[in-house]
PDB file of C-alpha atoms in Angstrom:
ATOM      1  CA  MET A  25      13.003   8.213 -18.415  1.00 50.00           C
ATOM      2  CA  GLU A  26      13.723   6.820 -14.942  1.00 73.00           C
ATOM      3  CA  LEU A  27      11.785   3.781 -13.750  1.00 86.00           C
ATOM      4  CA  LEU A  28      12.232   1.949 -10.437  1.00 87.00           C
ATOM      5  CA  ALA A  29      11.100  -1.603  -9.732  1.00 87.00           C
ATOM      6  CA  GLY A  30      11.160  -3.400  -6.404  1.00 88.00           C
ATOM      7  CA  TYR A  31      12.179  -7.062  -6.235  1.00 89.00           C
ATOM      8  CA  ALA A  32      12.506  -9.376  -3.240  1.00 90.00           C
ATOM      9  CA  ASP A  33      16.187  -8.573  -2.740  1.00 92.00           C
ATOM     10  CA  ARG A  34      16.819  -5.294  -4.587  1.00 91.00           C
ATOM     11  CA  VAL A  35      15.575  -2.179  -6.336  1.00 91.00           C
ATOM     12  CA  LEU A  36      16.333  -1.902 -10.039  1.00 90.00           C
ATOM     13  CA  GLU A  37      16.504   1.384 -11.925  1.00 88.00           C
ATOM     14  CA  TYR A  38      15.925   1.712 -15.665  1.00 87.00           C
ATOM     15  CA  ASP A  39      17.228   4.961 -17.085  1.00 82.00           C
ATOM     16  CA  ASP A  40      18.232   5.915 -20.653  1.00 81.00           C
ATOM     17  CA  GLY A  41      18.196   2.324 -21.846  1.00 82.00           C
ATOM     18  CA  SER A  42      20.309   0.851 -19.047  1.00 87.00           C
ATOM     19  CA  LEU A  43      19.300  -1.278 -16.055  1.00 89.00           C
ATOM     20  CA  ALA A  44      21.164  -1.181 -12.746  1.00 88.00           C
ATOM     21  CA  THR A  45      20.760  -2.289  -9.130  1.00 90.00           C
ATOM     22  CA  VAL A  46      20.521   0.813  -6.928  1.00 90.00           C
ATOM     23  CA  PHE A  47      19.573  -0.755  -3.579  1.00 91.00           C
ATOM     24  CA  GLU A  48      19.901  -4.197  -2.014  1.00 92.00           C
ATOM     25  CA  ASP A  49      17.894  -5.486   0.949  1.00 92.00           C
ATOM     26  CA  GLU A  50      14.708  -7.429   1.662  1.00 93.00           C
ATOM     27  CA  VAL A  51      12.534  -5.025  -0.334  1.00 94.00           C
ATOM     28  CA  GLN A  52       8.777  -5.074   0.306  1.00 92.00           C
ATOM     29  CA  CYS A  53       7.341  -1.787  -1.006  1.00 92.00           C
ATOM     30  CA  LEU A  54       8.217   1.414  -2.869  1.00 91.00           C
ATOM     31  CA  ASP A  55       6.722   4.862  -3.292  1.00 91.00           C
ATOM     32  CA  ALA A  56       8.008   8.254  -4.378  1.00 89.00           C
ATOM     33  CA  GLY A  57       7.243  11.903  -3.784  1.00 88.00           C
ATOM     34  CA  PRO A  58       8.799  15.387  -3.848  1.00 85.00           C
ATOM     35  CA  ASP A  59      11.421  14.442  -1.240  1.00 84.00           C
ATOM     36  CA  GLY A  60      12.616  11.304  -2.990  1.00 89.00           C
ATOM     37  CA  VAL A  61      12.014   7.559  -3.179  1.00 92.00           C
ATOM     38  CA  TYR A  62      10.981   5.565  -0.096  1.00 94.00           C
ATOM     39  CA  CYS A  63      11.678   1.837   0.199  1.00 95.00           C
ATOM     40  CA  GLY A  64      10.197  -0.411   2.874  1.00 95.00           C
ATOM     41  CA  THR A  65      12.347  -3.328   4.003  1.00 95.00           C
ATOM     42  CA  SER A  66      12.413  -5.947   6.741  1.00 92.00           C
ATOM     43  CA  ASP A  67      14.626  -3.652   8.845  1.00 91.00           C
ATOM     44  CA  GLY A  68      12.976  -0.274   8.381  1.00 95.00           C
ATOM     45  CA  LEU A  69      12.286   2.479   5.857  1.00 96.00           C
ATOM     46  CA  TYR A  70      14.962   3.884   3.546  1.00 95.00           C
ATOM     47  CA  ARG A  71      14.965   7.011   1.410  1.00 94.00           C
ATOM     48  CA  ARG A  72      16.945   8.201  -1.583  1.00 92.00           C
ATOM     49  CA  ARG A  73      16.605  11.935  -2.057  1.00 87.00           C
ATOM     50  CA  ASP A  74      16.012  13.207  -5.589  1.00 76.00           C
ATOM     51  CA  GLY A  75      19.113  14.655  -7.158  1.00 60.00           C
ATOM     52  CA  GLU A  76      21.477  13.170  -4.564  1.00 59.00           C
ATOM     53  CA  GLY A  77      22.954  10.232  -6.454  1.00 62.00           C
ATOM     54  CA  THR A  78      22.430   6.658  -5.292  1.00 72.00           C
ATOM     55  CA  GLU A  79      22.835   7.079  -1.523  1.00 87.00           C
ATOM     56  CA  TRP A  80      20.057   5.641   0.649  1.00 92.00           C
ATOM     57  CA  GLU A  81      19.472   6.588   4.285  1.00 93.00           C
ATOM     58  CA  ARG A  82      17.352   4.800   6.855  1.00 93.00           C
ATOM     59  CA  VAL A  83      14.726   7.289   8.006  1.00 93.00           C
ATOM     60  CA  ALA A  84      12.519   5.036  10.147  1.00 91.00           C
ATOM     61  CA  ASP A  85      13.616   2.201  12.423  1.00 92.00           C
ATOM     62  CA  VAL A  86      10.139   0.729  12.860  1.00 93.00           C
ATOM     63  CA  GLY A  87      10.850  -2.922  12.122  1.00 91.00           C
ATOM     64  CA  ASP A  88       9.343  -4.844   9.230  1.00 94.00           C
ATOM     65  CA  VAL A  89       7.903  -2.284   6.771  1.00 96.00           C
ATOM     66  CA  THR A  90       5.265  -3.871   4.529  1.00 94.00           C
ATOM     67  CA  ALA A  91       3.569  -0.760   3.075  1.00 94.00           C
ATOM     68  CA  VAL A  92       4.535   2.838   2.334  1.00 95.00           C
ATOM     69  CA  ALA A  93       2.501   5.701   0.873  1.00 92.00           C
ATOM     70  CA  VAL A  94       3.671   9.228   0.057  1.00 92.00           C
ATOM     71  CA  HIS A  95       0.927  11.856   0.161  1.00 89.00           C
ATOM     72  CA  GLU A  96       0.615  15.618   0.519  1.00 86.00           C
ATOM     73  CA  SER A  97      -0.100  14.939   4.204  1.00 86.00           C
ATOM     74  CA  GLY A  98       3.288  13.248   4.630  1.00 90.00           C
ATOM     75  CA  VAL A  99       4.720   9.744   4.508  1.00 94.00           C
ATOM     76  CA  TRP A 100       2.721   6.820   5.873  1.00 94.00           C
ATOM     77  CA  VAL A 101       4.248   3.470   6.814  1.00 95.00           C
ATOM     78  CA  GLY A 102       2.609   0.126   7.604  1.00 95.00           C
ATOM     79  CA  THR A 103       4.374  -2.745   9.349  1.00 95.00           C
ATOM     80  CA  GLU A 104       4.203  -6.341  10.533  1.00 93.00           C
ATOM     81  CA  PRO A 105       2.804  -6.805  13.150  1.00 92.00           C
ATOM     82  CA  SER A 106       0.111  -4.413  11.973  1.00 92.00           C
ATOM     83  CA  ALA A 107       0.848  -0.812  12.886  1.00 92.00           C
ATOM     84  CA  VAL A 108       0.760   2.517  11.061  1.00 93.00           C
ATOM     85  CA  TYR A 109       3.300   5.324  11.401  1.00 93.00           C
ATOM     86  CA  HIS A 110       3.148   8.868  10.024  1.00 92.00           C
ATOM     87  CA  ALA A 111       5.746  11.558   9.355  1.00 92.00           C
ATOM     88  CA  PRO A 112       4.281  14.871   8.109  1.00 89.00           C
ATOM     89  CA  GLU A 113       7.723  15.965   6.883  1.00 85.00           C
ATOM     90  CA  GLY A 114       8.861  12.482   5.848  1.00 82.00           C
ATOM     91  CA  GLU A 115      11.509  11.936   8.531  1.00 83.00           C
ATOM     92  CA  ARG A 116      10.216  11.832  12.137  1.00 89.00           C
ATOM     93  CA  PHE A 117       7.651   9.061  12.450  1.00 93.00           C
ATOM     94  CA  THR A 118       5.098   8.562  15.200  1.00 90.00           C
ATOM     95  CA  GLU A 119       2.713   5.633  15.591  1.00 91.00           C
ATOM     96  CA  CYS A 120      -0.992   6.126  14.895  1.00 86.00           C
ATOM     97  CA  SER A 121      -2.422   4.459  17.952  1.00 82.00           C
ATOM     98  CA  GLY A 122      -5.976   3.625  16.886  1.00 80.00           C
ATOM     99  CA  LEU A 123      -5.402   0.852  14.321  1.00 83.00           C
ATOM    100  CA  THR A 124      -5.799  -2.208  16.558  1.00 82.00           C
ATOM    101  CA  ASP A 125      -8.741  -0.706  18.469  1.00 80.00           C
ATOM    102  CA  VAL A 126     -10.969  -2.194  15.759  1.00 81.00           C
ATOM    103  CA  PRO A 127     -13.025  -5.023  17.333  1.00 81.00           C
ATOM    104  CA  SER A 128     -12.004  -7.574  14.700  1.00 82.00           C
ATOM    105  CA  SER A 129      -8.260  -7.122  15.389  1.00 85.00           C
ATOM    106  CA  ASP A 130      -8.154 -10.133  17.740  1.00 85.00           C
ATOM    107  CA  ASP A 131      -8.994 -12.339  14.751  1.00 85.00           C
ATOM    108  CA  TRP A 132      -6.434 -10.918  12.307  1.00 87.00           C
ATOM    109  CA  ALA A 133      -3.923 -13.529  11.105  1.00 87.00           C
ATOM    110  CA  PHE A 134      -1.849 -14.113   7.997  1.00 87.00           C
ATOM    111  CA  PRO A 135      -2.377 -17.792   7.073  1.00 82.00           C
ATOM    112  CA  PRO A 136       1.255 -18.769   6.286  1.00 81.00           C
ATOM    113  CA  ARG A 137       2.371 -17.474   9.698  1.00 84.00           C
ATOM    114  CA  PRO A 138      -0.823 -17.316  11.760  1.00 82.00           C
ATOM    115  CA  SER A 139       0.729 -15.728  14.837  1.00 87.00           C
ATOM    116  CA  THR A 140       0.896 -12.338  13.124  1.00 90.00           C
ATOM    117  CA  HIS A 141      -0.551 -10.090  10.384  1.00 91.00           C
ATOM    118  CA  HIS A 142       0.544  -6.970   8.528  1.00 92.00           C
ATOM    119  CA  VAL A 143      -0.527  -3.802   6.745  1.00 92.00           C
ATOM    120  CA  ARG A 144      -0.660  -4.810   3.085  1.00 87.00           C
ATOM    121  CA  TRP A 145      -1.630  -1.395   1.649  1.00 86.00           C
ATOM    122  CA  LEU A 146      -2.060   2.215   2.781  1.00 89.00           C
ATOM    123  CA  GLU A 147      -4.184   4.781   0.961  1.00 84.00           C
ATOM    124  CA  PRO A 148      -4.171   8.273   2.522  1.00 85.00           C
ATOM    125  CA  THR A 149      -6.636  10.774   1.061  1.00 78.00           C
ATOM    126  CA  ALA A 150      -7.720  14.313   1.843  1.00 75.00           C
ATOM    127  CA  GLU A 151     -10.622  13.046   3.961  1.00 74.00           C
ATOM    128  CA  ARG A 152      -9.594   9.658   5.357  1.00 78.00           C
ATOM    129  CA  LEU A 153      -6.925   7.011   5.697  1.00 84.00           C
ATOM    130  CA  TYR A 154      -7.465   3.411   4.571  1.00 84.00           C
ATOM    131  CA  ALA A 155      -5.282   0.544   5.790  1.00 87.00           C
ATOM    132  CA  ALA A 156      -5.665  -2.923   4.259  1.00 86.00           C
ATOM    133  CA  ILE A 157      -4.759  -5.627   6.770  1.00 87.00           C
ATOM    134  CA  GLU A 158      -3.541  -8.993   5.492  1.00 85.00           C
ATOM    135  CA  ALA A 159      -5.425 -10.858   6.623  1.00 78.00           C
ATOM    136  CA  GLY A 160      -8.196  -9.233   8.576  1.00 79.00           C
ATOM    137  CA  ALA A 161     -10.007  -6.109   7.435  1.00 81.00           C
ATOM    138  CA  LEU A 162      -9.987  -2.879   5.519  1.00 81.00           C
ATOM    139  CA  VAL A 163      -9.684  -0.242   8.236  1.00 84.00           C
ATOM    140  CA  ARG A 164     -10.767   3.371   7.774  1.00 80.00           C
ATOM    141  CA  SER A 165      -9.749   6.408   9.828  1.00 81.00           C
ATOM    142  CA  PRO A 166     -11.197   9.935   9.528  1.00 76.00           C
ATOM    143  CA  ASP A 167      -8.400  11.523  11.571  1.00 72.00           C
ATOM    144  CA  GLY A 168      -5.071  10.144  10.450  1.00 67.00           C
ATOM    145  CA  GLY A 169      -5.198   6.903  12.383  1.00 63.00           C
ATOM    146  CA  GLU A 170      -6.080   8.249  15.811  1.00 69.00           C
ATOM    147  CA  THR A 171      -9.501   6.603  15.647  1.00 70.00           C
ATOM    148  CA  CYS A 172     -10.310   3.730  13.324  1.00 67.00           C
ATOM    149  CA  GLY A 173     -13.314   1.764  12.180  1.00 60.00           C
ATOM    150  CA  THR A 174     -13.822  -1.236   9.952  1.00 57.00           C
ATOM    151  CA  ALA A 175     -14.646  -0.220   6.384  1.00 55.00           C
ATOM    152  CA  SER A 176     -14.909  -3.882   5.369  1.00 52.00           C
ATOM    153  CA  ALA A 177     -14.436  -7.103   7.302  1.00 42.00           C
ATOM    154  CA  ARG A 178     -13.601  -9.268   4.284  1.00 49.00           C
ATOM    155  CA  ALA A 179     -10.456 -11.087   5.205  1.00 44.00           C
ATOM    156  CA  LEU A 180      -7.849 -10.623   2.474  1.00 46.00           C
ATOM    157  CA  ARG A 181      -7.393  -7.056   1.225  1.00 52.00           C
ATOM    158  CA  HIS A 182      -4.521  -6.482  -1.196  1.00 49.00           C
ATOM    159  CA  ALA A 183      -4.765  -2.984  -2.676  1.00 54.00           C
ATOM    160  CA  LEU A 184      -6.962   0.090  -2.719  1.00 58.00           C
ATOM    161  CA  HIS A 185      -7.280   3.129  -4.951  1.00 53.00           C
ATOM    162  CA  ASP A 186      -8.884   6.397  -3.828  1.00 54.00           C
ATOM    163  CA  ASP A 187      -7.223   9.421  -5.410  1.00 55.00           C
ATOM    164  CA  HIS A 188      -9.936  11.499  -7.070  1.00 59.00           C
ATOM    165  CA  ALA A 189     -10.138  15.118  -5.976  1.00 62.00           C
ATOM    166  CA  ASP A 190     -13.555  15.549  -7.575  1.00 65.00           C
ATOM    167  CA  ARG A 191     -14.995  12.282  -6.189  1.00 69.00           C
ATOM    168  CA  PRO A 192     -13.452  11.781  -2.727  1.00 68.00           C
ATOM    169  CA  ALA A 193     -15.987   9.158  -1.641  1.00 71.00           C
ATOM    170  CA  LEU A 194     -15.171   6.818  -4.552  1.00 76.00           C
ATOM    171  CA  ALA A 195     -12.727   3.960  -3.905  1.00 76.00           C
ATOM    172  CA  TYR A 196     -11.860   0.592  -5.390  1.00 76.00           C
ATOM    173  CA  SER A 197     -10.501  -2.441  -3.559  1.00 75.00           C
ATOM    174  CA  ALA A 198      -8.751  -5.549  -4.904  1.00 75.00           C
ATOM    175  CA  ALA A 199      -9.216  -8.451  -2.519  1.00 73.00           C
ATOM    176  CA  GLY A 200      -8.758 -12.163  -2.213  1.00 71.00           C
ATOM    177  CA  ASP A 201     -12.461 -12.723  -2.732  1.00 72.00           C
ATOM    178  CA  GLY A 202     -13.133 -10.253  -5.540  1.00 74.00           C
ATOM    179  CA  PHE A 203     -13.156  -6.638  -6.686  1.00 78.00           C
ATOM    180  CA  TYR A 204     -15.168  -4.058  -4.727  1.00 78.00           C
ATOM    181  CA  VAL A 205     -16.349  -0.471  -5.176  1.00 80.00           C
ATOM    182  CA  THR A 206     -17.544   2.089  -2.641  1.00 79.00           C
ATOM    183  CA  ARG A 207     -19.148   5.391  -3.551  1.00 79.00           C
ATOM    184  CA  ASP A 208     -19.738   6.606   0.003  1.00 76.00           C
ATOM    185  CA  GLY A 209     -16.263   6.570   1.512  1.00 72.00           C
ATOM    186  CA  GLY A 210     -16.389   2.983   2.723  1.00 71.00           C
ATOM    187  CA  ASP A 211     -19.827   2.915   4.385  1.00 75.00           C
ATOM    188  CA  SER A 212     -20.977   0.300   1.873  1.00 77.00           C
ATOM    189  CA  TRP A 213     -19.330  -1.813  -0.845  1.00 79.00           C
ATOM    190  CA  THR A 214     -20.573  -3.555  -3.971  1.00 76.00           C
ATOM    191  CA  THR A 215     -18.862  -6.208  -6.070  1.00 76.00           C
ATOM    192  CA  ALA A 216     -17.847  -5.545  -9.668  1.00 68.00           C
ATOM    193  CA  ALA A 217     -17.155  -8.881 -11.339  1.00 66.00           C
ATOM    194  CA  SER A 218     -18.089  -8.235 -14.978  1.00 65.00           C
ATOM    195  CA  GLY A 219     -15.213  -9.232 -17.273  1.00 65.00           C
ATOM    196  CA  LEU A 220     -13.144 -10.932 -14.557  1.00 66.00           C
ATOM    197  CA  ASP A 221     -12.313 -14.582 -15.157  1.00 68.00           C
ATOM    198  CA  ARG A 222     -10.834 -15.022 -11.663  1.00 66.00           C
ATOM    199  CA  SER A 223     -11.970 -13.687  -8.306  1.00 67.00           C
ATOM    200  CA  TYR A 224      -8.586 -13.451  -6.542  1.00 70.00           C
ATOM    201  CA  CYS A 225      -7.639  -9.810  -7.234  1.00 72.00           C
ATOM    202  CA  TRP A 226      -4.170  -8.453  -6.572  1.00 62.00           C
ATOM    203  CA  SER A 227      -3.955  -4.769  -7.555  1.00 70.00           C
ATOM    204  CA  VAL A 228      -5.914  -1.884  -9.023  1.00 71.00           C
ATOM    205  CA  VAL A 229      -5.117   1.259 -11.019  1.00 68.00           C
ATOM    206  CA  CYS A 230      -7.361   4.048 -12.305  1.00 68.00           C
ATOM    207  CA  ASP A 231      -7.239   6.619 -15.070  1.00 64.00           C
ATOM    208  CA  PRO A 232      -6.178   9.879 -13.349  1.00 65.00           C
ATOM    209  CA  ASP A 233      -8.405  11.871 -15.703  1.00 67.00           C
ATOM    210  CA  ASP A 234     -11.485   9.674 -15.305  1.00 64.00           C
ATOM    211  CA  PRO A 235     -11.982   7.834 -11.997  1.00 57.00           C
ATOM    212  CA  SER A 236     -14.738   5.704 -13.537  1.00 61.00           C
ATOM    213  CA  GLU A 237     -12.117   3.995 -15.737  1.00 60.00           C
ATOM    214  CA  CYS A 238     -10.370   1.415 -13.604  1.00 57.00           C
ATOM    215  CA  SER A 239      -8.285  -1.728 -14.223  1.00 55.00           C
ATOM    216  CA  CYS A 240      -7.908  -4.686 -11.884  1.00 55.00           C
ATOM    217  CA  LEU A 241      -5.158  -7.317 -11.971  1.00 52.00           C
ATOM    218  CA  PRO A 242      -6.337 -10.807 -10.960  1.00 55.00           C
ATOM    219  CA  ARG A 243      -3.873 -13.348  -9.664  1.00 52.00           C
ATOM    220  CA  PRO A 244      -2.875 -15.785 -12.437  1.00 47.00           C
ATOM    221  CA  ALA A 245      -4.541 -19.173 -12.294  1.00 46.00           C
ATOM    222  CA  ARG A 246      -2.383 -22.059 -11.126  1.00 44.00           C
ATOM    223  CA  GLY A 247      -0.085 -23.129 -13.939  1.00 42.00           C
ATOM    224  CA  ALA A 248      -0.823 -20.037 -16.030  1.00 39.00           C
ATOM    225  CA  PRO A 249       2.017 -17.830 -17.342  1.00 38.00           C
ATOM    226  CA  THR A 250       2.728 -14.911 -15.004  1.00 39.00           C
ATOM    227  CA  ASP A 251       2.284 -12.397 -17.829  1.00 39.00           C
ATOM    228  CA  ALA A 252      -1.157 -13.753 -18.814  1.00 30.00           C
TER     229      ALA A 252
END
C-alpha cells in the first residue's frame, strides 16, 4: 500500500514496508487524483503522474502555494497572498478573480507576518467552492470563484469538509475558535463543542459512508505530547 506524507522540506512515500524521500522542496500541501499527486510548494505547484516513476513536473508557476484540492471539476490552488487558481484539466491554471472582492478582505492578516494572508484550505463541491483564509474569513463561491461572499467572518479557519453527495448543504469547519457545522451551505453556522477539551481546532475528517459521523483534531495544549 502506497502512502504519501508531506513534511516541511520533503514528501515521504511508504510502500511495501519501506520509506523513501520522493520529493524535496518547501512542501506546504498535498492532494491526489486520477492524474497523479499534486504538491504545493513555496515556488509553485508540482505534479507526479501515476505510473510514471518518481519524476515531478512544475505545472503552475503561481508563487507560494498554500492549499491544493483535486476534484472532479479540476485542480484548485490557493496561494499567499490570498488568491485562488483553477485548472479544469489539471495543467493550465487561471485565477478566480472574485476572492478579494469580499468586503472583509481589507482586514485579512496572518498574525506572524501581518502584511499578508493566505488560503489555508480549499473545498470544492458540486454546488460551491469554499476557501478558508488564514486569517480572515471562510469565503464561499457559487460559481467557481468568479463571485464570492463571506460564509463566516470568524478569523482563523484551518480546514473544512463538505463531500457528501446526498447532503450537499452539510459542511464542517475546524477553526481557531472552535468547531462549526452548517446544514444550509454556509448561510448559518452552529458550534459543536461536546467532547472537545480544547477549542483550537486544526483539522476535520468524516466517515464517507455516514456524513453525520465526523472527527475533529484539536491542537495539542502547550507542553502536551504531539500524539496526545
